[in-house]
Short mmCIF file of N, CA and C and ligand atoms in Angstrom, two decimals:
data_model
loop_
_atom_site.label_atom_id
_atom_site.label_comp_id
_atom_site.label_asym_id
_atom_site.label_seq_id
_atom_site.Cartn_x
_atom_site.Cartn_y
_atom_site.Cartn_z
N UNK A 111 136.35 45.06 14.23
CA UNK A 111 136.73 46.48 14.24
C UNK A 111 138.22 46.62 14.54
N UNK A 112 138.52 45.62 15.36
CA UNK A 112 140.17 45.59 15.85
C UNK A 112 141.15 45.24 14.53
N UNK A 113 140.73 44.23 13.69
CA UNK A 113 140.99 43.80 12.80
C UNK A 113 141.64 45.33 11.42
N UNK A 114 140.33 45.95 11.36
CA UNK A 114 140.41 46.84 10.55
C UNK A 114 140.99 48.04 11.17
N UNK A 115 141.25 48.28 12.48
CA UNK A 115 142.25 48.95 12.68
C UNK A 115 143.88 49.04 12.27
N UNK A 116 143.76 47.46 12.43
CA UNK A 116 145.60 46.97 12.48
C UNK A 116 145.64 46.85 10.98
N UNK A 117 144.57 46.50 10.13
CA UNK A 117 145.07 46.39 8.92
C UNK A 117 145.16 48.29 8.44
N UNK A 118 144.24 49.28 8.81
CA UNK A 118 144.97 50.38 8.72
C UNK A 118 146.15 50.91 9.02
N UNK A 119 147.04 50.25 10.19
CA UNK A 119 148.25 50.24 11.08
C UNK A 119 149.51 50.01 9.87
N UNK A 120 149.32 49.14 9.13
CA UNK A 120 149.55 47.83 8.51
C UNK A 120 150.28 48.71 7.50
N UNK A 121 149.06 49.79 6.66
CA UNK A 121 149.21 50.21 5.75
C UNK A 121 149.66 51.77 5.92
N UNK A 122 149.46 52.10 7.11
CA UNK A 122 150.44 53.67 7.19
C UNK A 122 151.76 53.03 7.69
N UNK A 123 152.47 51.95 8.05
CA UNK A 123 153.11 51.47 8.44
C UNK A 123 154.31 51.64 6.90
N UNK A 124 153.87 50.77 5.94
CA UNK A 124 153.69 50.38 4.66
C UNK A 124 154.42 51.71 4.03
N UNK A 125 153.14 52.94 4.29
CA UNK A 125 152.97 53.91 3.03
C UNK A 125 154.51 54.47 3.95
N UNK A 126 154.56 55.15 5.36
CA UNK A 126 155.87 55.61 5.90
C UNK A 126 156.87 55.23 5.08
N UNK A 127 157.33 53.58 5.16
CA UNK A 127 158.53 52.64 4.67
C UNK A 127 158.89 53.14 3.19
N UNK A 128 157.87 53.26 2.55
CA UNK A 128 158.04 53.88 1.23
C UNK A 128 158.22 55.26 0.70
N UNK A 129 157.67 55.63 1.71
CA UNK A 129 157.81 57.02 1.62
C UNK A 129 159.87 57.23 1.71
N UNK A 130 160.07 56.35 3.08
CA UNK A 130 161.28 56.86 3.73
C UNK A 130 162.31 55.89 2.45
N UNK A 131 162.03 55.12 1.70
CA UNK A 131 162.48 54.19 0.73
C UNK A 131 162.90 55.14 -0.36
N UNK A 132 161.89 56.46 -1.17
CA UNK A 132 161.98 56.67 -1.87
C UNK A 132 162.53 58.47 -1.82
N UNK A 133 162.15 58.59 -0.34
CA UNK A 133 162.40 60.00 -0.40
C UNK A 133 163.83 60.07 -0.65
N UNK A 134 163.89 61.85 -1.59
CA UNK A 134 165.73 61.80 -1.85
C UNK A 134 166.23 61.95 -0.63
N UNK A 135 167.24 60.56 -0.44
CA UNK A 135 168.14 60.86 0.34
C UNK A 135 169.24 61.89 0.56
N UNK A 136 169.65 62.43 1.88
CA UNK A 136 170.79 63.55 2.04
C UNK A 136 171.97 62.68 1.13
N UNK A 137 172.27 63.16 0.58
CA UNK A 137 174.08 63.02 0.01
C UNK A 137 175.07 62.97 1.02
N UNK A 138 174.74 61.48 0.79
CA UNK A 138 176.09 61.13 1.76
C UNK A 138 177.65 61.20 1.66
N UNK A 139 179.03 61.38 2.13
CA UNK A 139 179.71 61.35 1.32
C UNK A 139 180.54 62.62 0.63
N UNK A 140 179.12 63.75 0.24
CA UNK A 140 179.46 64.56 0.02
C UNK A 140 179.47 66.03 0.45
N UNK A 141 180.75 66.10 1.15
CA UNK A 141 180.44 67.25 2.45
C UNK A 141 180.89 68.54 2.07
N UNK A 142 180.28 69.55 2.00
CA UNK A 142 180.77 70.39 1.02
C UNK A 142 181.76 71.25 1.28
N UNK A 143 181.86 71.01 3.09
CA UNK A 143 182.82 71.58 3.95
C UNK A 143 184.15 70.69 3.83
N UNK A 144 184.10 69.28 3.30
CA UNK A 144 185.29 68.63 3.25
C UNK A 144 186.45 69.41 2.75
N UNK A 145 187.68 69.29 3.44
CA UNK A 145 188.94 69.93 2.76
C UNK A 145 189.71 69.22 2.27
N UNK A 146 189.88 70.05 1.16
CA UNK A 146 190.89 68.59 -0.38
C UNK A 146 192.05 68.76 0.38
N UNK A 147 192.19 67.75 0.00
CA UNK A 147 193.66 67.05 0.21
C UNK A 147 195.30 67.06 -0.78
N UNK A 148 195.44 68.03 -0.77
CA UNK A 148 196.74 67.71 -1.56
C UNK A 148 197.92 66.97 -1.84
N UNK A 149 198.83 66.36 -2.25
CA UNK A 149 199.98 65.50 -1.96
C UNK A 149 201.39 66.33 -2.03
N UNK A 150 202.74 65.95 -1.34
CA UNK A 150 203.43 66.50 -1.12
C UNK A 150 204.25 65.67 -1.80
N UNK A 151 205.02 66.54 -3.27
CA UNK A 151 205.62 65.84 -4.59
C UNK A 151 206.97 65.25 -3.30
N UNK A 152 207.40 65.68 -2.31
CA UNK A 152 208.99 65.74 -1.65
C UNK A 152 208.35 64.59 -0.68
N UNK A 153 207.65 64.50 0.22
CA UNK A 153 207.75 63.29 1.26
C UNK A 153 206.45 62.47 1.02
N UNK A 154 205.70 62.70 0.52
CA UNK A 154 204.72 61.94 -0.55
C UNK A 154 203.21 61.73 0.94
N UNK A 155 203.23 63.05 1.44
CA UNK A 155 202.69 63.49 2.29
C UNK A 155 201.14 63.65 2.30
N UNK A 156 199.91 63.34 2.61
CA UNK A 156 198.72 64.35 2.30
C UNK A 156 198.82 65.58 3.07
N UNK A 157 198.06 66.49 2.35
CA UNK A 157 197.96 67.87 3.65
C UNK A 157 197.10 68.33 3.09
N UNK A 158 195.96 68.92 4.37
CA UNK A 158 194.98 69.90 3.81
C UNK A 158 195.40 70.93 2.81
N UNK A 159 194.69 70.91 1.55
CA UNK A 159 195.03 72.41 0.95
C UNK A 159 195.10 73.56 1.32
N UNK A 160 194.56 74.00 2.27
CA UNK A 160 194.20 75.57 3.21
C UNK A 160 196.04 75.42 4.21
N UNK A 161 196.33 74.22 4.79
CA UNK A 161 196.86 74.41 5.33
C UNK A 161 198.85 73.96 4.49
N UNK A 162 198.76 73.78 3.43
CA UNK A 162 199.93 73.41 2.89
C UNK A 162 200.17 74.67 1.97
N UNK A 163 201.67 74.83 1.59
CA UNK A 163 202.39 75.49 1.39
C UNK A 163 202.29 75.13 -0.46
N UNK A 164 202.09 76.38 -0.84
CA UNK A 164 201.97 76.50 -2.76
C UNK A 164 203.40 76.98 -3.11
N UNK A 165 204.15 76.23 -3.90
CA UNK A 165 204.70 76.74 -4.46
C UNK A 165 204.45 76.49 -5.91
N UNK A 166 205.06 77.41 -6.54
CA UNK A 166 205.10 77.20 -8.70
C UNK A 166 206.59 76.95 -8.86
N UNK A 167 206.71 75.74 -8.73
CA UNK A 167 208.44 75.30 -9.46
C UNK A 167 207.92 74.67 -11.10
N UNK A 168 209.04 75.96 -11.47
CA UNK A 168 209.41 75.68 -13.16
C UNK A 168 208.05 75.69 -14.01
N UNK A 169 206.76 76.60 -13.47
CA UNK A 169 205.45 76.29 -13.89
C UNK A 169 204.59 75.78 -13.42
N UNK A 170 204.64 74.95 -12.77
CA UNK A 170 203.40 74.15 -12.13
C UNK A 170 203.82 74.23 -10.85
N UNK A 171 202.52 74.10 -10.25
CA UNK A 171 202.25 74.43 -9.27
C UNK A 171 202.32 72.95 -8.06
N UNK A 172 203.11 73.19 -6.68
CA UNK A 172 202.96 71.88 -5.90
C UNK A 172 202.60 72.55 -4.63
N UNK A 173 202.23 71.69 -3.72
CA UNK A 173 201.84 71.76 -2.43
C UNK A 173 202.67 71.10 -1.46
N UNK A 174 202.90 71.94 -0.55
CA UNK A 174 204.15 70.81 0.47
C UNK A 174 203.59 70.79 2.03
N UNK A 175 204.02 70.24 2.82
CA UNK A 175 203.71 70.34 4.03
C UNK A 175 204.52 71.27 4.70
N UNK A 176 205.72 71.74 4.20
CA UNK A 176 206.35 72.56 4.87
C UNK A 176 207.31 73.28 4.22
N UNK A 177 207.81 74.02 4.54
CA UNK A 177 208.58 74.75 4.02
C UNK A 177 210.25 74.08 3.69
N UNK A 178 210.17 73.52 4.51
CA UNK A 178 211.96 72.01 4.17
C UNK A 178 211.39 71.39 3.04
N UNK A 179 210.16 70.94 2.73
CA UNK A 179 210.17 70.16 1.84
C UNK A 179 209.64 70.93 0.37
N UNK A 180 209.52 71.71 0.26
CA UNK A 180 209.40 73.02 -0.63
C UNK A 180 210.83 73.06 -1.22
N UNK A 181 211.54 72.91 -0.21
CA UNK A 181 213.33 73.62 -0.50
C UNK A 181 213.71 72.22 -1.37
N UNK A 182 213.47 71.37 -0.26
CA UNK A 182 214.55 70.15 -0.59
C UNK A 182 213.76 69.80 -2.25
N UNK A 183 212.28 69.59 -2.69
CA UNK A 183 212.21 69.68 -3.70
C UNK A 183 212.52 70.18 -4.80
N UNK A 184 212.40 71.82 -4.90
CA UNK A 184 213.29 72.04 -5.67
C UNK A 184 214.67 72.29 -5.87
N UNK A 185 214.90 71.94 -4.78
CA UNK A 185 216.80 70.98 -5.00
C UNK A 185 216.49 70.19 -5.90
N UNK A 186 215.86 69.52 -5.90
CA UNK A 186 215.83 68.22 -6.30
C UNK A 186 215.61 68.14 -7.81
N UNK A 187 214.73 69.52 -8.25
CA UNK A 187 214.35 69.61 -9.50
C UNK A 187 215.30 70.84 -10.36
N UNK A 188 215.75 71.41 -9.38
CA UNK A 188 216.85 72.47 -10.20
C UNK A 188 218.25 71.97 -9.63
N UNK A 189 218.98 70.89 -9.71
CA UNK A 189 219.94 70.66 -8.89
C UNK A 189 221.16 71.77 -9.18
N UNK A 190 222.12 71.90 -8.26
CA UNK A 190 223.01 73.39 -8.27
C UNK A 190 224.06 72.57 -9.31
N UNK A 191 224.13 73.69 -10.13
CA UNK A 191 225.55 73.19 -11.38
C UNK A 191 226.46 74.04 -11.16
ZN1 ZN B 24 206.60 67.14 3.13
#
């Protein structure tokens, strides 16, 4: 009787493992709260997007960490003639 206990043990043991094997896993990885990351064309910076600075030089659009490097970029791309 002990026998056929543990071999029932055995097999909810079993069916759990598979269960937990096959159930869809949470998405790891993908956090939906994560904040993108932008790059900073002037000091080659990451910065949160929420927290970096947009500018549109000459059309397109860049992200800076600060406002110096906003400037000094487009120095850099409109140089003074
Ligand atoms: Zn910067």
């Amino acid at each position: 009787m002990t026998r056929l206990a543990l071999i029932a043990l055995v097999i909810l043991i079993f069916y759990f493992l598979f269960r937990w094997a096959f159930a869809p896993s949470p998405k790891r990885g993908e956090n939906p709260d994560a904040t993108e990351m932008v790059k900073d064309p002037n000091c080659r910076m990451y910065v949160p997007k929420p927290e970096a600075i947009c500018k549109t030089i000459e059309g397109n659009e860049h992200f800076f960490c600060s406002e110096k490097c906003a400037d000094e970029y487009r120095n850099k791309q409109q140089p003074a003639s």
